[in-house]
mmCIF file of N, CA and C in Angstrom:
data_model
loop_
_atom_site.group_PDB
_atom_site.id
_atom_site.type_symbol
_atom_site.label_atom_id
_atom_site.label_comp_id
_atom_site.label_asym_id
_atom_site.label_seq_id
_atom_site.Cartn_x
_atom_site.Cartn_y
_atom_site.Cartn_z
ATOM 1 N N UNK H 1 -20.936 5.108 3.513
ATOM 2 C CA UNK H 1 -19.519 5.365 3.657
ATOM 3 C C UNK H 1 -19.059 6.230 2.490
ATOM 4 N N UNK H 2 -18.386 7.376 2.576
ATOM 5 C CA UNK H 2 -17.650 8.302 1.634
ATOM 6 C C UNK H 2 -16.689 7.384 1.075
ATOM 7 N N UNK H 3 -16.598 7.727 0.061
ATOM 8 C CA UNK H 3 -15.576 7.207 -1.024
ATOM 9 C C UNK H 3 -14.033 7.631 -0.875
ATOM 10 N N UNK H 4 -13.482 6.671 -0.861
ATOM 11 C CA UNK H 4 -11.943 6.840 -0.453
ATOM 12 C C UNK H 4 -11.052 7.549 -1.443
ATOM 13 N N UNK H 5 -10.213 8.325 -0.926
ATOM 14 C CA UNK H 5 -9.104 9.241 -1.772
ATOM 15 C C UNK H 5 -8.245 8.728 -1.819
ATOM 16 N N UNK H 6 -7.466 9.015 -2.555
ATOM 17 C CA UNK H 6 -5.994 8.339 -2.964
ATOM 18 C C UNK H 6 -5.055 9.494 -2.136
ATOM 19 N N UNK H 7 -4.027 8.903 -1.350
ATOM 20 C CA UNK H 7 -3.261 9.689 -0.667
ATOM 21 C C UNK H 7 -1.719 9.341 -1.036
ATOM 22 N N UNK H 8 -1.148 9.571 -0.383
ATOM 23 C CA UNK H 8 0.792 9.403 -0.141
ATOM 24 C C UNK H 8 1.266 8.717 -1.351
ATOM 25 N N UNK H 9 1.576 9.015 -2.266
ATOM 26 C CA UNK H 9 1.848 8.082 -3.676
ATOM 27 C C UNK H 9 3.397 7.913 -3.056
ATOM 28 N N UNK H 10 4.354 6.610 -3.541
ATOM 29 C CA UNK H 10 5.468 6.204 -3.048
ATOM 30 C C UNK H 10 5.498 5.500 -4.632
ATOM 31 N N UNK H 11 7.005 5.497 -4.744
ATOM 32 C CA UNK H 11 8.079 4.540 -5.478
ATOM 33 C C UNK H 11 9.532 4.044 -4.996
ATOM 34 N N UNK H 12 10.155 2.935 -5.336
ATOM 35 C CA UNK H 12 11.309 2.645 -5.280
ATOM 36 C C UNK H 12 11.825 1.529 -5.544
ATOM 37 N N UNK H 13 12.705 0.530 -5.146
ATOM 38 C CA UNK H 13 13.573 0.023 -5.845
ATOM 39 C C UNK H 13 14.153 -1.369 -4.744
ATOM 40 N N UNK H 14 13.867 -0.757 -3.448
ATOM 41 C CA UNK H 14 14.010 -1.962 -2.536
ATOM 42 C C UNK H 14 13.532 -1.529 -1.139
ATOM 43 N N UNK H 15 14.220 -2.026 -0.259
ATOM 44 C CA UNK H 15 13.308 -1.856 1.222
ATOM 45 C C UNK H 15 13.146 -0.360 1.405
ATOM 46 N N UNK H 16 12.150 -0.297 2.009
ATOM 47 C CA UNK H 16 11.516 1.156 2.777
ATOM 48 C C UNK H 16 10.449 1.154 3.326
ATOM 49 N N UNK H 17 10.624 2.110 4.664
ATOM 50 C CA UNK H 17 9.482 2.598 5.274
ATOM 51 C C UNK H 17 8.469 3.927 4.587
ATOM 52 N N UNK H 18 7.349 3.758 4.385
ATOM 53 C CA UNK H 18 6.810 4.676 3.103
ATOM 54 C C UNK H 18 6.246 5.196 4.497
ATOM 55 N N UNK H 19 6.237 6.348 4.584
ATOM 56 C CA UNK H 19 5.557 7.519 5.495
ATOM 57 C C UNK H 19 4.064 7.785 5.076
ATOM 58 N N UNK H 20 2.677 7.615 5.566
ATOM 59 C CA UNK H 20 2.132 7.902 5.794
ATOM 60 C C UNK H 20 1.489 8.620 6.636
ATOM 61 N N UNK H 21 0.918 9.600 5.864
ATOM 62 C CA UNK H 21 -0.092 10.976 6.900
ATOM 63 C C UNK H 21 -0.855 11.185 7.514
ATOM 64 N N UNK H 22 -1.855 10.030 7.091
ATOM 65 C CA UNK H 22 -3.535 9.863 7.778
ATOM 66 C C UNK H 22 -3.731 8.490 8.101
ATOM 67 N N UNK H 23 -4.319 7.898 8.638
ATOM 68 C CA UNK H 23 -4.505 6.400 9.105
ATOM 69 C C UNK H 23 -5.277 5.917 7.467
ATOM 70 N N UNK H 24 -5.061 4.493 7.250
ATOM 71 C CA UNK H 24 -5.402 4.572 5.578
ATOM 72 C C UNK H 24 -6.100 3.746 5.790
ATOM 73 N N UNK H 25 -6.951 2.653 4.700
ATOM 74 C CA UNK H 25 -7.781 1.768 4.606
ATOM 75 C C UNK H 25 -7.831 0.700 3.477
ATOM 76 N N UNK H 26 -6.879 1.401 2.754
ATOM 77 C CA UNK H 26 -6.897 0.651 1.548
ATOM 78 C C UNK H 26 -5.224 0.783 1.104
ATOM 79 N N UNK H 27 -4.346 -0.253 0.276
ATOM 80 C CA UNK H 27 -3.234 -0.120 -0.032
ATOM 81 C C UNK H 27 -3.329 -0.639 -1.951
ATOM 82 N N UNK H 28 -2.441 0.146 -2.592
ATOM 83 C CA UNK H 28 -2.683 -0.130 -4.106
ATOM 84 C C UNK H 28 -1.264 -0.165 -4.115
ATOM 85 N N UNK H 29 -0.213 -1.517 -5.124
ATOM 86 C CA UNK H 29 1.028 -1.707 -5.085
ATOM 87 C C UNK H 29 1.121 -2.288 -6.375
ATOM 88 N N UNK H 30 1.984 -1.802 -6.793
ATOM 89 C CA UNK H 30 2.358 -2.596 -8.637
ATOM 90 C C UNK H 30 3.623 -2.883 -8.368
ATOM 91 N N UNK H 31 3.982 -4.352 -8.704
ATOM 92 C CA UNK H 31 5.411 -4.728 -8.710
ATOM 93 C C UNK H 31 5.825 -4.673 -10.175
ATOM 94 N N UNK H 32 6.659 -3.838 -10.425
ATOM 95 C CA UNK H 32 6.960 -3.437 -11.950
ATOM 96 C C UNK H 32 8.344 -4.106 -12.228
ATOM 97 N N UNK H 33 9.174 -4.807 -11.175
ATOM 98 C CA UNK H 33 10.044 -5.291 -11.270
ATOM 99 C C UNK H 33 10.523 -6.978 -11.165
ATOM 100 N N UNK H 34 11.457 -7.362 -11.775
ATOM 101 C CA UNK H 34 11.430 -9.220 -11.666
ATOM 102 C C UNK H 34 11.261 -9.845 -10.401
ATOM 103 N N UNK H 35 11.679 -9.297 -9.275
ATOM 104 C CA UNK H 35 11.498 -9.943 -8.038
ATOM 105 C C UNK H 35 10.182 -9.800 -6.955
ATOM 106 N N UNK H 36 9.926 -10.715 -6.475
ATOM 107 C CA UNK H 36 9.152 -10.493 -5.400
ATOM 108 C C UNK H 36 9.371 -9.441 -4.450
ATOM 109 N N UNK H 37 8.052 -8.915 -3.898
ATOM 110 C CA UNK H 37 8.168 -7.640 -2.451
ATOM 111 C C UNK H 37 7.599 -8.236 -1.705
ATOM 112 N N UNK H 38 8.095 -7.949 -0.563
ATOM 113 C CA UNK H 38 6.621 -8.129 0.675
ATOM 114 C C UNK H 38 6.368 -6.967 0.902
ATOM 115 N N UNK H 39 5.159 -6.231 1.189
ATOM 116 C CA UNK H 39 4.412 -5.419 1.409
ATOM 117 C C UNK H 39 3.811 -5.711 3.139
ATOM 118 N N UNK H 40 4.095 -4.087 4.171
ATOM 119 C CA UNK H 40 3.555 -4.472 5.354
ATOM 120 C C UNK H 40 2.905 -3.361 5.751
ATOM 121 N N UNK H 41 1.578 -3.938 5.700
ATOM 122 C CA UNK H 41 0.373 -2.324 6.016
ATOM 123 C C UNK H 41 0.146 -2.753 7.412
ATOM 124 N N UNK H 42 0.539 -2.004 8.509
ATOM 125 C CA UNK H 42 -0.179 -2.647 9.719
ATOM 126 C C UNK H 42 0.258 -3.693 10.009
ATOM 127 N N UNK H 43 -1.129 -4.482 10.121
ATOM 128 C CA UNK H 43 -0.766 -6.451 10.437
ATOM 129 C C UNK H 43 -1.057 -6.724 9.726
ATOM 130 N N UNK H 44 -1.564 -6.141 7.916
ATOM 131 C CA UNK H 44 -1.590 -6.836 6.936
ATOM 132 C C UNK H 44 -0.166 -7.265 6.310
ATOM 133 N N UNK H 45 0.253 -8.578 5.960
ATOM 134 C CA UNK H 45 1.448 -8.480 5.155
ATOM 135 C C UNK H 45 0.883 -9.511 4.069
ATOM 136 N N UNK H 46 1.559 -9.064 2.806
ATOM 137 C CA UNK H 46 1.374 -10.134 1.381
ATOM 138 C C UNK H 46 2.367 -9.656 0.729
ATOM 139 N N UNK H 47 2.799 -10.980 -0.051
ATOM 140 C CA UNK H 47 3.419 -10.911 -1.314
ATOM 141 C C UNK H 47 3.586 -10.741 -2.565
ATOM 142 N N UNK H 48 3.910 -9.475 -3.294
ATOM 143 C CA UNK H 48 3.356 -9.058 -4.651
ATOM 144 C C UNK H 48 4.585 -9.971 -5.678
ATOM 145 N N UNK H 49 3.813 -10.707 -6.168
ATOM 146 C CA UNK H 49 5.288 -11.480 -7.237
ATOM 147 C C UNK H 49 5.616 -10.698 -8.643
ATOM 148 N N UNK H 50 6.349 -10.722 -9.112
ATOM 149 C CA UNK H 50 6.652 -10.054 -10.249
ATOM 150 C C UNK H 50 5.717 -9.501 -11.148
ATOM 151 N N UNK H 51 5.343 -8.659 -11.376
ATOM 152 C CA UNK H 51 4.435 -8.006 -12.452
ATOM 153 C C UNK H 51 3.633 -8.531 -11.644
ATOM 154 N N UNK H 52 2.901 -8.585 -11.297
ATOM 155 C CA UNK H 52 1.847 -8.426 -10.419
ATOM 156 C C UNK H 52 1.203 -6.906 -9.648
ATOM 157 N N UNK H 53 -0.125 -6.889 -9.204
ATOM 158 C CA UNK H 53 -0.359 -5.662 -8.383
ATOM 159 C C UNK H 53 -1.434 -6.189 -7.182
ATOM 160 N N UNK H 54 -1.296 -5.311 -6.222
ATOM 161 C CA UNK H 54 -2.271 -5.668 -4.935
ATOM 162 C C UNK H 54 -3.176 -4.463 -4.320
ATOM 163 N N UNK H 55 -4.333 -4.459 -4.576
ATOM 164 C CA UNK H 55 -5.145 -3.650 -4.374
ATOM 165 C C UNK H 55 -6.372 -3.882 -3.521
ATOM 166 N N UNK H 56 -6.007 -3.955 -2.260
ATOM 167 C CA UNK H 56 -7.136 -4.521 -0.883
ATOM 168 C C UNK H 56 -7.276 -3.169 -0.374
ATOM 169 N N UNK H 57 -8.544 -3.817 0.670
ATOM 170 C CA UNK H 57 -9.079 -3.023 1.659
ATOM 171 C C UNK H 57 -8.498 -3.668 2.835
ATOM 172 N N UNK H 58 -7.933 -2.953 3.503
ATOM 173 C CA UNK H 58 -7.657 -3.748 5.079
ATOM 174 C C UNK H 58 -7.474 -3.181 6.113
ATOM 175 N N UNK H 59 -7.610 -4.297 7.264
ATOM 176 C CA UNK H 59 -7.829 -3.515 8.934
ATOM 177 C C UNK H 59 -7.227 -1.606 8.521
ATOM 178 N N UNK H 60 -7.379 -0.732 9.492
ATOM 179 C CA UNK H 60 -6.740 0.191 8.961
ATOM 180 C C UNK H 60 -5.125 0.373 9.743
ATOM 181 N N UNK H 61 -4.491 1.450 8.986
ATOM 182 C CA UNK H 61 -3.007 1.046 9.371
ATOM 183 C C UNK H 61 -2.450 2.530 8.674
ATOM 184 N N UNK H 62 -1.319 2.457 9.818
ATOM 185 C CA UNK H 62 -1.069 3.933 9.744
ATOM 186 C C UNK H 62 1.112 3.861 9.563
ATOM 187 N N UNK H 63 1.021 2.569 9.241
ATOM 188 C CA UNK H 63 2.908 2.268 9.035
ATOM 189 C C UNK H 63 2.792 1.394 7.742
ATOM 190 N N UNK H 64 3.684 1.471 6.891
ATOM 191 C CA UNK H 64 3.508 0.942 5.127
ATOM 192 C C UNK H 64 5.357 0.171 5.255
ATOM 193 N N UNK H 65 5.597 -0.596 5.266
ATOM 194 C CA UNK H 65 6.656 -0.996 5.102
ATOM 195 C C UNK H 65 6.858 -1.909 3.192
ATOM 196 N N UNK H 66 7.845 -1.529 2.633
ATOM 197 C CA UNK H 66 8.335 -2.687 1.289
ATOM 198 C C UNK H 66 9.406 -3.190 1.966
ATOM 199 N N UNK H 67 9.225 -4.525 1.535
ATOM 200 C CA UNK H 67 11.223 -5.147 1.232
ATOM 201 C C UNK H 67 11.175 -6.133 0.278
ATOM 202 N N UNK H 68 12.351 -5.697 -0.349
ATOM 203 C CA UNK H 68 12.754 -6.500 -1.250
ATOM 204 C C UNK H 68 13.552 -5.970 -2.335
ATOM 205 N N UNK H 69 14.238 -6.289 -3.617
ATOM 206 C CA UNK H 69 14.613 -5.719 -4.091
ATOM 207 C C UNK H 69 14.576 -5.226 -6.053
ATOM 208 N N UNK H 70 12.882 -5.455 -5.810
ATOM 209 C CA UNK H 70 12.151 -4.771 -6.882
ATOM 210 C C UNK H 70 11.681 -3.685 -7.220
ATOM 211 N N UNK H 71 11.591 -3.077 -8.508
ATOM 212 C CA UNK H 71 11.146 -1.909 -8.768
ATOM 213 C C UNK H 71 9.752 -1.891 -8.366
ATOM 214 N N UNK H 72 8.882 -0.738 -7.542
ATOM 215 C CA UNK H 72 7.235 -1.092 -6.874
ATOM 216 C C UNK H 72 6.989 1.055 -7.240
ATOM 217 N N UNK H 73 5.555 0.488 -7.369
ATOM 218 C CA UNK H 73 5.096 1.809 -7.168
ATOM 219 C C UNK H 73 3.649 1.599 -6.383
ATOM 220 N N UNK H 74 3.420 2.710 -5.886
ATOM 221 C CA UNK H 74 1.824 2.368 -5.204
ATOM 222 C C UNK H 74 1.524 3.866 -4.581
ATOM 223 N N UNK H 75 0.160 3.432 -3.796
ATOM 224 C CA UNK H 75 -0.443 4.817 -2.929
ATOM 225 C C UNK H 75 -1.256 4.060 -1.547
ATOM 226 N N UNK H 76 -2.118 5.149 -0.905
ATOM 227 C CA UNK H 76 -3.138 4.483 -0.064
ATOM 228 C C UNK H 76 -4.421 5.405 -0.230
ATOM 229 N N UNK H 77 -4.986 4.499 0.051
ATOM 230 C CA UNK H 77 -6.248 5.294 0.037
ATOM 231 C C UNK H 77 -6.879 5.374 1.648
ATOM 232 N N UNK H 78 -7.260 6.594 1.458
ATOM 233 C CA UNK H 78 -8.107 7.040 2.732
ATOM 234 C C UNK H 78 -9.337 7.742 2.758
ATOM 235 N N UNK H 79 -10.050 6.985 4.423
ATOM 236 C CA UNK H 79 -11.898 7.063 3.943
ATOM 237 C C UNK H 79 -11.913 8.475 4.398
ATOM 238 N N UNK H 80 -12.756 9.606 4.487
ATOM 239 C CA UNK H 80 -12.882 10.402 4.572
ATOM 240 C C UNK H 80 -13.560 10.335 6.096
ATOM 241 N N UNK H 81 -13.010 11.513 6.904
ATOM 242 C CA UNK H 81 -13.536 11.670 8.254
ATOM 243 C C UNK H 81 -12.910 10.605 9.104
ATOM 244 N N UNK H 82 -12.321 9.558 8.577
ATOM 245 C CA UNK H 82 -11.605 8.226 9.367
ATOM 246 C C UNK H 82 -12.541 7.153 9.221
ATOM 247 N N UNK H 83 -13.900 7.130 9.218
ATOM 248 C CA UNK H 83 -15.011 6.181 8.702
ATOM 249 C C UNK H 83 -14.758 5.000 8.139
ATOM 250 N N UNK H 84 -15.131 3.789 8.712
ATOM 251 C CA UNK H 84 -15.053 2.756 8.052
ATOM 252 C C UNK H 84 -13.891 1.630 8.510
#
């Protein structure tokens, strides 16, 4: 399997739909702010708690949803060719 790229970098501050370009495989999220996010890749959903970060591989998924109303930054990564 080719090694995954880092794609669509996103920041903000509370709910949003983060637009993604390519179907992804991996999601990287830093909660830089006091409150909890939920994070929704697909049918993956988890909860990043304060200062915390979440960095999985999962089913793949092509819709990125945040809510909540913490400061977050993150990206996705994607396999090359769609693979994997």
């Amino acid at each position: 399997m080719a090694d995954p790229i880092a794609r669509d970098p996103f920041s903000g501050t509370g709910t949003a739909n983060v637009p993604i370009k390519n179907t992804a495989n991996y999601i990287v999220v830093f909660n830089d702010g006091t409150a909890d996010i939920t994070v929704t890749a697909g049918k993956f959903v988890a909860v990043v708690k304060a200062g915390d970060a979440l960095d999985e591989r999962v089913d793949p998924f092509t819709t990125l949803s945040i809510s909540g109303n913490s400061a977050y930054r993150g990206y996705v990564r994607v396999i090359p060719g769609g693979v994997g």
